[in-house]
CSV table of C-alpha atoms and ligand atoms in Angstrom, one decimal:
chain,number,residue,atom,x,y,z
A,1,MET,CA,101.8,133.6,88.7
A,2,THR,CA,101.1,132.4,92.2
A,3,THR,CA,102.7,134.5,94.9
A,4,LEU,CA,103.8,133.8,98.5
A,5,GLN,CA,101.0,136.2,99.5
A,6,ASP,CA,98.5,134.0,97.6
A,7,CYS,CA,99.7,130.9,99.5
A,8,ARG,CA,99.4,132.7,102.8
A,9,SER,CA,95.8,133.6,101.9
A,10,LEU,CA,95.0,130.0,101.0
A,11,ASP,CA,96.4,128.9,104.5
A,12,ALA,CA,94.2,131.6,106.2
A,13,GLN,CA,91.1,130.2,104.5
A,14,ASP,CA,92.0,126.6,105.1
A,15,PRO,CA,89.4,125.0,107.4
A,16,LEU,CA,91.9,122.2,108.2
A,17,ARG,CA,94.8,124.4,109.3
A,18,GLY,CA,94.2,123.8,113.0
A,19,LEU,CA,94.9,120.0,112.6
A,20,ARG,CA,98.6,120.8,112.3
A,21,ASP,CA,98.7,121.6,116.0
A,22,GLN,CA,98.3,117.9,116.6
A,23,PHE,CA,101.9,117.4,115.5
A,24,ASN,CA,105.5,118.0,116.7
A,25,LEU,CA,107.0,119.4,113.6
A,26,PRO,CA,110.7,120.4,114.1
A,27,GLU,CA,111.4,124.1,113.7
A,28,GLY,CA,112.7,125.0,110.2
A,29,VAL,CA,111.6,121.8,108.6
A,30,ILE,CA,109.2,121.5,105.7
A,31,TYR,CA,108.3,117.8,105.8
A,32,LEU,CA,107.3,116.3,102.4
A,33,ASP,CA,108.0,112.7,103.4
A,34,GLY,CA,104.8,111.7,105.3
A,35,ASN,CA,104.3,109.1,102.5
A,36,SER,CA,107.4,107.3,103.9
A,37,LEU,CA,107.3,108.1,107.7
A,38,GLY,CA,104.5,110.3,109.1
A,39,VAL,CA,105.2,113.0,111.7
A,40,LEU,CA,105.2,112.4,115.4
A,41,PRO,CA,101.7,113.2,116.9
A,42,ARG,CA,102.1,115.5,119.9
A,43,ALA,CA,100.0,113.1,122.0
A,44,ALA,CA,102.2,110.1,121.3
A,45,ALA,CA,105.2,110.7,123.7
A,46,ALA,CA,102.9,111.0,126.7
A,47,ARG,CA,100.6,108.1,125.7
A,48,VAL,CA,103.5,105.8,125.1
A,49,ALA,CA,105.2,107.0,128.3
A,50,HIS,CA,101.9,106.2,130.1
A,51,ALA,CA,101.8,102.7,128.5
A,52,VAL,CA,105.4,102.1,129.6
A,53,THR,CA,105.3,103.5,133.2
A,54,GLN,CA,101.7,102.9,134.2
A,55,GLU,CA,100.3,100.1,132.1
A,56,TRP,CA,103.5,98.1,131.9
A,57,GLY,CA,105.4,99.4,135.0
A,58,GLU,CA,102.5,99.3,137.4
A,59,GLY,CA,99.8,97.2,135.8
A,60,LEU,CA,102.3,94.5,134.6
A,61,ILE,CA,100.5,91.4,133.2
A,62,ARG,CA,97.2,92.6,134.5
A,63,SER,CA,97.2,95.3,131.7
A,64,TRP,CA,96.3,92.7,129.0
A,65,ASN,CA,92.8,92.9,130.6
A,66,SER,CA,92.7,96.1,132.6
A,67,ALA,CA,94.3,98.4,130.0
A,68,GLY,CA,92.6,96.8,127.0
A,69,TRP,CA,95.9,95.5,125.5
A,70,PHE,CA,94.3,92.3,124.3
A,71,GLU,CA,91.7,94.1,122.1
A,72,LEU,CA,94.2,96.6,120.6
A,73,PRO,CA,94.4,94.9,117.1
A,74,GLN,CA,90.6,95.1,116.7
A,75,ARG,CA,90.2,98.5,118.4
A,76,LEU,CA,92.8,100.1,116.1
A,77,GLY,CA,91.4,98.1,113.2
A,78,ASP,CA,88.0,99.7,113.8
A,79,LYS,CA,89.6,103.1,113.6
A,80,ILE,CA,91.4,102.2,110.3
A,81,ALA,CA,88.1,100.8,108.9
A,82,ARG,CA,86.6,104.3,109.1
A,83,LEU,CA,89.3,105.5,106.7
A,84,ILE,CA,89.2,102.8,104.1
A,85,GLY,CA,85.5,102.0,103.6
A,86,ALA,CA,85.4,99.0,105.8
A,87,ARG,CA,83.0,98.2,108.7
A,88,ALA,CA,83.8,97.7,112.4
A,89,GLY,CA,85.1,94.2,113.0
A,90,GLU,CA,86.6,93.8,109.5
A,91,VAL,CA,90.1,95.1,110.0
A,92,VAL,CA,93.0,94.2,112.3
A,93,ALA,CA,96.1,96.3,113.0
A,94,THR,CA,99.0,93.9,113.3
A,95,ASP,CA,102.4,92.7,111.9
A,96,SER,CA,104.0,94.3,109.0
A,97,THR,CA,102.6,95.1,105.5
A,98,SER,CA,104.8,92.4,104.0
A,99,ILE,CA,103.6,89.7,106.5
A,100,ASN,CA,100.0,90.7,106.1
A,101,LEU,CA,100.4,90.5,102.3
A,102,TYR,CA,101.7,86.9,102.7
A,103,LYS,CA,98.7,86.0,104.8
A,104,VAL,CA,96.0,87.5,102.5
A,105,LEU,CA,97.6,86.4,99.3
A,106,SER,CA,97.8,82.9,100.6
A,107,ALA,CA,94.2,83.0,101.5
A,108,ALA,CA,93.3,84.3,98.1
A,109,LEU,CA,95.3,81.5,96.4
A,110,ASN,CA,93.5,79.0,98.7
A,111,ILE,CA,90.1,80.3,97.6
A,112,ALA,CA,91.2,80.2,93.9
A,113,ALA,CA,92.6,76.7,94.3
A,114,GLN,CA,89.3,75.5,95.6
A,115,ASP,CA,86.9,77.5,93.3
A,116,THR,CA,88.9,77.7,90.1
A,117,PRO,CA,91.7,75.2,90.4
A,118,ARG,CA,93.1,75.6,86.9
A,119,ARG,CA,94.0,79.3,87.5
A,120,LYS,CA,97.7,79.5,88.5
A,121,LEU,CA,98.7,83.1,87.8
A,122,ILE,CA,99.1,86.2,90.0
A,123,VAL,CA,99.0,89.4,87.9
A,124,SER,CA,100.7,92.5,89.2
A,125,GLU,CA,102.3,95.7,88.0
A,126,ARG,CA,106.0,95.7,87.2
A,127,SER,CA,106.5,98.8,89.2
A,128,ASN,CA,104.6,97.6,92.2
A,129,PHE,CA,106.6,98.0,95.5
A,130,PRO,CA,109.3,95.3,95.5
A,131,THR,CA,108.2,93.7,98.8
A,132,ASP,CA,104.8,92.9,97.2
A,133,LEU,CA,106.5,91.3,94.2
A,134,TYR,CA,108.9,89.4,96.4
A,135,ILE,CA,106.2,88.0,98.7
A,136,ALA,CA,104.2,87.0,95.6
A,137,GLU,CA,107.2,85.4,94.0
A,138,ALA,CA,107.9,83.4,97.2
A,139,LEU,CA,104.3,82.2,97.3
A,140,CYS,CA,104.4,81.2,93.7
A,141,ARG,CA,107.5,79.1,94.4
A,142,GLU,CA,105.7,77.4,97.3
A,143,ARG,CA,102.6,76.6,95.3
A,144,GLY,CA,103.7,76.1,91.7
A,145,CYS,CA,102.0,79.4,90.6
A,146,GLN,CA,103.5,82.1,88.4
A,147,LEU,CA,103.7,85.9,88.8
A,148,ARG,CA,103.0,87.8,85.6
A,149,LEU,CA,104.1,91.5,85.7
A,150,VAL,CA,102.6,94.0,83.3
A,151,GLU,CA,102.6,97.7,82.7
A,152,PRO,CA,99.6,99.6,84.1
A,153,GLU,CA,98.0,100.1,80.7
A,154,ASP,CA,98.2,96.4,80.1
A,155,ILE,CA,96.4,95.2,83.3
A,156,GLU,CA,93.0,94.8,81.7
A,157,ALA,CA,94.3,92.7,78.9
A,158,ALA,CA,96.2,90.5,81.4
A,159,LEU,CA,93.0,89.4,83.1
A,160,THR,CA,92.9,86.1,81.3
A,161,PRO,CA,91.1,82.8,82.3
A,162,ASP,CA,94.4,81.4,83.8
A,163,VAL,CA,94.6,84.3,86.4
A,164,ALA,CA,93.7,83.6,90.0
A,165,VAL,CA,94.6,86.9,91.7
A,166,LEU,CA,95.1,90.5,90.6
A,167,MET,CA,97.4,92.1,93.2
A,168,LEU,CA,97.9,95.8,92.9
A,169,THR,CA,99.0,98.8,95.0
A,170,HIS,CA,96.3,101.4,94.8
A,171,VAL,CA,98.7,104.4,94.6
A,172,ASN,CA,102.1,103.7,93.1
A,173,TYR,CA,105.0,104.4,95.3
A,174,ARG,CA,107.3,105.7,92.5
A,175,THR,CA,104.8,107.8,90.5
A,176,GLY,CA,101.9,108.6,92.8
A,177,ALA,CA,99.6,107.3,90.1
A,178,MET,CA,96.3,105.9,91.5
A,179,HIS,CA,94.3,103.1,90.1
A,180,ASP,CA,90.5,103.0,89.8
A,181,MET,CA,89.9,100.4,92.4
A,182,ALA,CA,86.2,100.0,91.7
A,183,ALA,CA,86.6,99.6,87.9
A,184,LEU,CA,89.6,97.2,88.1
A,185,THR,CA,87.9,95.1,90.8
A,186,ALA,CA,84.8,94.9,88.7
A,187,GLN,CA,86.8,93.8,85.6
A,188,ALA,CA,88.7,91.3,87.7
A,189,HIS,CA,85.5,89.8,89.1
A,190,ALA,CA,83.9,89.7,85.7
A,191,ALA,CA,86.9,87.5,84.6
A,192,GLY,CA,86.6,85.3,87.7
A,193,ILE,CA,89.7,86.8,89.4
A,194,LEU,CA,90.1,87.8,93.1
A,195,THR,CA,91.7,91.2,94.0
A,196,VAL,CA,94.3,92.1,96.6
A,197,TRP,CA,94.9,95.8,97.2
A,198,ASP,CA,97.9,97.3,98.9
A,199,LEU,CA,96.8,100.6,100.5
A,200,ALA,CA,100.2,101.6,101.8
A,201,HIS,CA,100.0,105.0,100.0
A,202,SER,CA,96.2,105.3,100.2
A,203,ALA,CA,95.1,104.8,103.8
A,204,GLY,CA,94.8,108.2,105.3
A,205,ALA,CA,95.9,109.8,102.1
A,206,VAL,CA,92.9,109.4,99.7
A,207,PRO,CA,89.3,108.3,100.2
A,208,VAL,CA,89.1,104.5,99.9
A,209,ASP,CA,85.9,102.4,99.7
A,210,LEU,CA,86.8,98.7,99.9
A,211,ASN,CA,83.3,97.5,100.5
A,212,GLY,CA,81.9,99.9,97.9
A,213,ALA,CA,84.4,98.5,95.4
A,214,GLY,CA,83.6,95.0,96.4
A,215,ALA,CA,87.3,94.2,96.8
A,216,ASP,CA,88.4,90.9,98.2
A,217,PHE,CA,91.5,91.5,100.3
A,218,SER,CA,93.5,94.5,101.4
A,219,ILE,CA,96.6,95.4,103.5
A,220,GLY,CA,98.4,98.6,104.3
A,221,CYS,CA,101.1,100.4,106.3
A,222,GLY,CA,100.7,102.1,109.7
A,223,TYR,CA,103.8,104.3,109.5
A,224,LYS,CA,103.0,106.5,106.5
A,225,TYR,CA,99.9,108.6,106.3
A,226,LEU,CA,98.5,106.9,109.5
A,227,ASN,CA,101.4,108.5,111.5
A,228,GLY,CA,102.0,105.4,113.6
A,229,GLY,CA,105.8,105.8,114.0
A,230,PRO,CA,108.7,103.9,112.5
A,231,GLY,CA,107.8,100.2,111.9
A,232,ALA,CA,104.2,100.8,113.2
A,233,PRO,CA,101.9,97.8,112.9
A,234,ALA,CA,100.2,97.4,109.5
A,235,PHE,CA,96.7,96.3,108.8
A,236,ALA,CA,94.7,93.6,107.1
A,237,TRP,CA,91.1,93.6,105.7
A,238,VAL,CA,89.3,90.6,104.3
A,239,HIS,CA,85.8,90.9,102.8
A,240,PRO,CA,83.4,89.1,105.1
A,241,ARG,CA,82.4,86.8,102.3
A,242,HIS,CA,85.9,85.3,102.4
A,243,ALA,CA,87.0,85.9,106.0
A,244,ASP,CA,85.8,82.5,107.4
A,245,ARG,CA,86.7,80.4,104.4
A,246,PHE,CA,90.3,79.4,105.0
A,247,TRP,CA,93.0,79.5,107.6
A,248,GLN,CA,95.7,82.0,106.9
A,249,PRO,CA,99.2,80.3,106.8
A,250,LEU,CA,100.6,81.9,110.0
A,251,ALA,CA,98.1,80.3,112.2
A,252,GLY,CA,99.5,81.4,115.6
A,253,TRP,CA,97.7,81.3,118.9
A,254,TRP,CA,96.4,84.9,118.7
A,255,GLY,CA,94.3,83.9,115.7
A,256,HIS,CA,92.8,81.0,117.6
A,257,ALA,CA,89.1,81.2,118.5
A,258,ALA,CA,90.0,80.8,122.2
A,259,PRO,CA,93.7,81.2,122.7
A,260,PHE,CA,93.5,80.9,126.5
A,261,GLU,CA,92.0,77.4,126.3
A,262,PHE,CA,95.5,76.3,125.2
A,263,THR,CA,94.2,73.4,123.1
A,264,PRO,CA,96.7,71.4,121.1
A,265,ASP,CA,94.7,71.8,117.9
A,266,TYR,CA,94.1,75.0,116.0
A,267,ARG,CA,90.5,76.4,115.7
A,268,PRO,CA,90.5,79.7,113.8
A,269,ALA,CA,88.8,82.7,115.3
A,270,PRO,CA,85.8,83.8,113.3
A,271,GLY,CA,86.3,86.6,110.8
A,272,ILE,CA,89.3,88.9,110.6
A,273,GLY,CA,90.5,87.7,114.1
A,274,ARG,CA,92.2,84.7,112.5
A,275,TYR,CA,94.6,87.0,110.7
A,276,LEU,CA,96.4,87.7,113.9
A,277,CYS,CA,99.5,85.5,114.6
A,278,GLY,CA,101.4,86.0,117.9
A,279,THR,CA,101.6,88.3,120.8
A,280,GLN,CA,101.1,91.9,119.8
A,281,PRO,CA,103.5,94.9,120.0
A,282,VAL,CA,101.5,96.9,122.5
A,283,LEU,CA,103.8,99.9,122.7
A,284,ALA,CA,103.9,100.3,118.9
A,285,GLN,CA,100.1,99.9,118.8
A,286,THR,CA,99.8,102.6,121.4
A,287,ALA,CA,101.7,105.0,119.2
A,288,LEU,CA,99.7,104.0,116.1
A,289,ASP,CA,96.5,104.7,118.1
A,290,CYS,CA,97.7,108.3,118.5
A,291,GLY,CA,98.5,108.5,114.8
A,292,LEU,CA,95.0,107.3,113.9
A,293,ASP,CA,93.4,109.9,116.2
A,294,THR,CA,95.1,112.6,114.2
A,295,LEU,CA,93.1,111.5,111.2
A,296,LEU,CA,89.9,110.9,112.9
A,297,ALA,CA,90.1,114.5,114.3
A,298,ALA,CA,89.4,115.5,110.7
A,299,GLU,CA,86.0,113.8,110.8
A,300,PRO,CA,84.0,116.8,112.1
A,301,LEU,CA,85.7,118.9,109.4
A,302,GLY,CA,84.7,116.7,106.5
A,303,GLY,CA,87.0,113.7,107.1
A,304,MET,CA,88.8,112.1,104.2
A,305,ALA,CA,86.9,114.0,101.6
A,306,ALA,CA,88.1,117.3,103.1
A,307,LEU,CA,91.6,116.0,103.4
A,308,ARG,CA,91.6,114.9,99.8
A,309,ALA,CA,90.4,118.3,98.6
A,310,LYS,CA,93.3,119.9,100.4
A,311,SER,CA,95.8,117.3,99.2
A,312,LEU,CA,94.8,117.9,95.6
A,313,ALA,CA,95.1,121.7,96.1
A,314,LEU,CA,98.5,121.2,97.6
A,315,THR,CA,99.8,118.9,94.8
A,316,ASP,CA,98.3,121.2,92.1
A,317,LEU,CA,100.0,124.1,93.6
A,318,PHE,CA,103.4,122.3,93.9
A,319,ILE,CA,103.2,121.2,90.2
A,320,ALA,CA,102.2,124.7,89.1
A,321,LEU,CA,105.0,126.4,91.1
A,322,VAL,CA,107.7,123.9,89.9
A,323,GLU,CA,106.7,124.5,86.3
A,324,GLN,CA,106.6,128.3,86.8
A,325,ARG,CA,109.9,128.6,88.8
A,326,CYS,CA,112.1,125.7,88.1
A,327,ALA,CA,111.9,125.4,84.3
A,328,GLY,CA,115.1,124.7,82.3
A,329,HIS,CA,116.6,122.3,84.8
A,330,GLY,CA,115.7,118.9,83.3
A,331,LEU,CA,112.8,118.2,85.6
A,332,GLY,CA,109.7,116.3,84.4
A,333,LEU,CA,106.5,115.2,86.0
A,334,ALA,CA,105.9,111.4,86.7
A,335,THR,CA,102.7,112.0,88.6
A,336,PRO,CA,99.4,112.2,86.7
A,337,ARG,CA,97.8,115.6,86.4
A,338,ALA,CA,94.3,114.2,86.4
A,339,HIS,CA,92.9,114.4,89.9
A,340,GLU,CA,91.2,111.0,89.7
A,341,ARG,CA,94.5,109.4,88.9
A,342,ARG,CA,96.7,111.1,91.5
A,343,GLY,CA,97.5,110.0,95.0
A,344,SER,CA,98.9,112.5,97.6
A,345,GLN,CA,102.4,112.8,96.3
A,346,VAL,CA,104.2,114.5,93.4
A,347,CYS,CA,107.1,112.8,91.8
A,348,LEU,CA,109.5,114.7,89.6
A,349,THR,CA,111.9,113.0,87.2
A,350,ARG,CA,115.3,114.0,86.1
A,351,GLU,CA,117.0,113.0,82.8
A,352,PRO,CA,119.6,110.2,83.1
A,353,GLY,CA,123.1,111.7,82.6
A,354,ALA,CA,122.2,115.1,83.9
A,355,GLY,CA,124.2,114.5,87.2
A,356,VAL,CA,127.7,115.4,88.2
A,357,ALA,CA,130.2,114.6,85.4
A,358,GLY,CA,127.3,113.1,83.5
A,359,VAL,CA,126.9,110.2,85.9
A,360,GLY,CA,123.3,109.5,87.1
A,361,SER,CA,120.6,112.1,87.0
A,362,GLY,CA,121.5,114.3,89.9
A,363,ALA,CA,118.1,113.5,91.4
A,364,TYR,CA,119.6,112.0,94.6
A,365,ALA,CA,122.0,114.9,95.1
A,366,ILE,CA,119.2,117.5,94.6
A,367,VAL,CA,117.1,115.7,97.3
A,368,GLN,CA,120.1,115.7,99.6
A,369,ALA,CA,120.7,119.4,99.1
A,370,LEU,CA,117.0,120.1,99.8
A,371,ILE,CA,117.2,118.0,103.0
A,372,ALA,CA,120.2,120.1,104.1
A,373,ARG,CA,118.0,123.1,103.7
A,374,GLY,CA,115.3,121.5,105.8
A,375,VAL,CA,113.0,120.5,102.9
A,376,ILE,CA,112.6,116.7,103.4
A,377,GLY,CA,111.6,114.6,100.5
A,378,ASP,CA,113.1,111.4,99.2
A,379,TYR,CA,114.7,109.8,96.2
A,380,ARG,CA,113.8,106.6,94.4
A,381,ALA,CA,116.2,105.2,91.9
A,382,GLY,CA,115.0,104.6,88.3
A,383,ASP,CA,115.8,101.6,86.2
A,384,SER,CA,117.6,101.7,83.0
A,385,GLN,CA,114.5,101.0,80.9
A,386,ARG,CA,111.1,102.7,81.6
A,387,HIS,CA,111.6,104.6,84.8
A,388,LYS,CA,113.8,107.7,85.4
A,389,ASP,CA,115.2,108.6,88.8
A,390,ILE,CA,112.6,110.2,91.0
A,391,LEU,CA,112.5,113.1,93.4
A,392,ARG,CA,109.5,112.2,95.6
A,393,PHE,CA,107.4,114.7,97.6
A,394,GLY,CA,104.5,113.6,99.8
A,395,PHE,CA,101.8,116.1,100.9
A,396,THR,CA,100.1,115.2,104.1
A,397,PRO,CA,97.2,117.8,104.4
A,398,LEU,CA,97.0,117.3,108.1
A,399,TYR,CA,100.2,119.2,108.6
A,400,ILE,CA,101.4,120.7,105.3
A,401,GLY,CA,100.2,124.2,104.4
A,402,PHE,CA,100.2,126.2,101.1
A,403,GLU,CA,103.0,128.5,102.3
A,404,ASP,CA,105.2,125.3,103.0
A,405,VAL,CA,104.7,124.4,99.3
A,406,TRP,CA,105.8,127.9,98.2
A,407,HIS,CA,109.0,127.7,100.3
A,408,ALA,CA,109.7,124.1,99.3
A,409,VAL,CA,109.7,125.1,95.6
A,410,GLU,CA,111.7,128.2,96.3
A,411,HIS,CA,114.4,126.1,97.9
A,412,LEU,CA,114.3,123.7,94.9
A,413,ARG,CA,114.7,126.6,92.6
A,414,GLN,CA,117.7,127.9,94.6
A,415,VAL,CA,119.3,124.4,94.7
A,416,LEU,CA,119.0,124.0,91.0
A,417,GLU,CA,120.1,127.6,90.0
A,418,SER,CA,123.1,127.7,92.4
A,419,GLY,CA,124.2,124.2,91.4
A,420,GLU,CA,124.9,123.5,95.2
A,421,TRP,CA,123.6,119.9,94.6
A,422,ARG,CA,126.9,119.2,92.8
A,423,ARG,CA,128.8,119.4,96.0
A,424,PRO,CA,130.5,116.1,96.9
A,425,GLU,CA,128.7,115.6,100.2
A,426,PHE,CA,125.3,115.6,98.4
A,427,ASN,CA,126.5,113.0,96.0
A,428,GLN,CA,127.4,110.4,98.7
A,429,LYS,CA,124.8,107.7,98.8
A,430,HIS,CA,123.3,106.7,102.2
A,431,ALA,CA,121.9,103.3,103.0
A,432,VAL,CA,118.3,104.7,103.1
A,433,THR,CA,117.5,107.1,100.3
B,1,LIG,C1,103.3,99.8,98.5
B,1,LIG,C2,104.1,99.4,99.6
B,1,LIG,N1,103.9,98.2,100.2
B,1,LIG,C3,104.6,97.7,101.3
B,1,LIG,C4,105.6,98.6,101.8
B,1,LIG,C5,106.5,98.2,103.0
B,1,LIG,O1,106.1,97.0,103.6
B,1,LIG,P1,106.7,96.8,105.1
B,1,LIG,O2,106.0,97.7,106.0
B,1,LIG,O3,106.4,95.4,105.4
B,1,LIG,O4,108.2,97.1,105.1
B,1,LIG,C6,105.9,99.8,101.2
B,1,LIG,C7,106.9,100.7,101.8
B,1,LIG,O5,107.2,101.7,101.4
B,1,LIG,C8,105.1,100.2,100.1
B,1,LIG,O6,105.3,101.4,99.6
């Protein structure tokens, strides 16, 4: 049995424990939702205030040059590149994940249409994040293609000669299950198929090696493990072998080779620069810059490999404590136990019909009761077929410690044993779950 004292000893021995001081964590909160919205970096308020009062307030339009605003998408992209196995100059931080997916998926379809014109299918996972599926569906409508959705175990068999693109999220948002990017990319390429990887739950959470895997296109979020703040700019990466081949469809002036020549015709910037569209959100990029610095601060301590080792230790501990202390309450584990298949989150399931008056699973109410106690996770609704309701807990090793895990599970045990989650206020659904 693991004790609170054991957890305190693990924290005392943790070489990454000092990284937590980079964040403003509210008193009394155990924050297990960094997979949805990362914590505010301490540096962000002053940096954004400086960008507002000095760069904008005093520098005005001059700041596009003097404060380096114009280069922000590439400068932040270079920082993100260090976390995802890309090289400097291969990534831009811009727009949202959904918009970047539209751009790179269009480019992938353009390449396929030229190189392998008979291929008309996009393959993805049925439980991929909905925005990915919606964007793909919209593109399929535009281009007369089709989206084929499969279960994870059927992906390999779905790589047939009519498939143009395999579009996957590396770490699944509902289960935390992680794909083997290198193996699936190799299988796709052997079948003549391009790959698009969504790194929303991977960038800053697990080591990623896009170039090592030989992937084709990738996008990801800035507001989760990159700690860039609500609605932070996302990122896009395109393998250099593809970057110059096609325009992306949102060919705005920021993706032009020389935007300030103001020519009436479009001439795309070389490389990833053409994946920009319009004027950039400088204040949001300034906040994202602070978020990225919190991750790069781990580089002298072993970087993503060290963060990954701690993340696995945290998620192993959470699983073990839930199984030791919360047995008999209808909880199951949706996240793979195998380290090589697990992201940085743990998702617990609850049986349908285990909720108040037999309606629903009670998973939502349990999460609300935990939030009321200061343990912040989130809830993802199941569907009637394959997926049960999920209580989702993200473990960001930059600011979560082993003692936090112990207390979180103790609160979960008390919520379940006392039945306080049955209270009406915890069973009222909010707009954001
Ligand atoms: C896998 C994945 N892709 C994309 C998104 C969101 O995209 P956007 O930032 O455009 O809302 C999420 C949000 O949670 C996600 O989990």
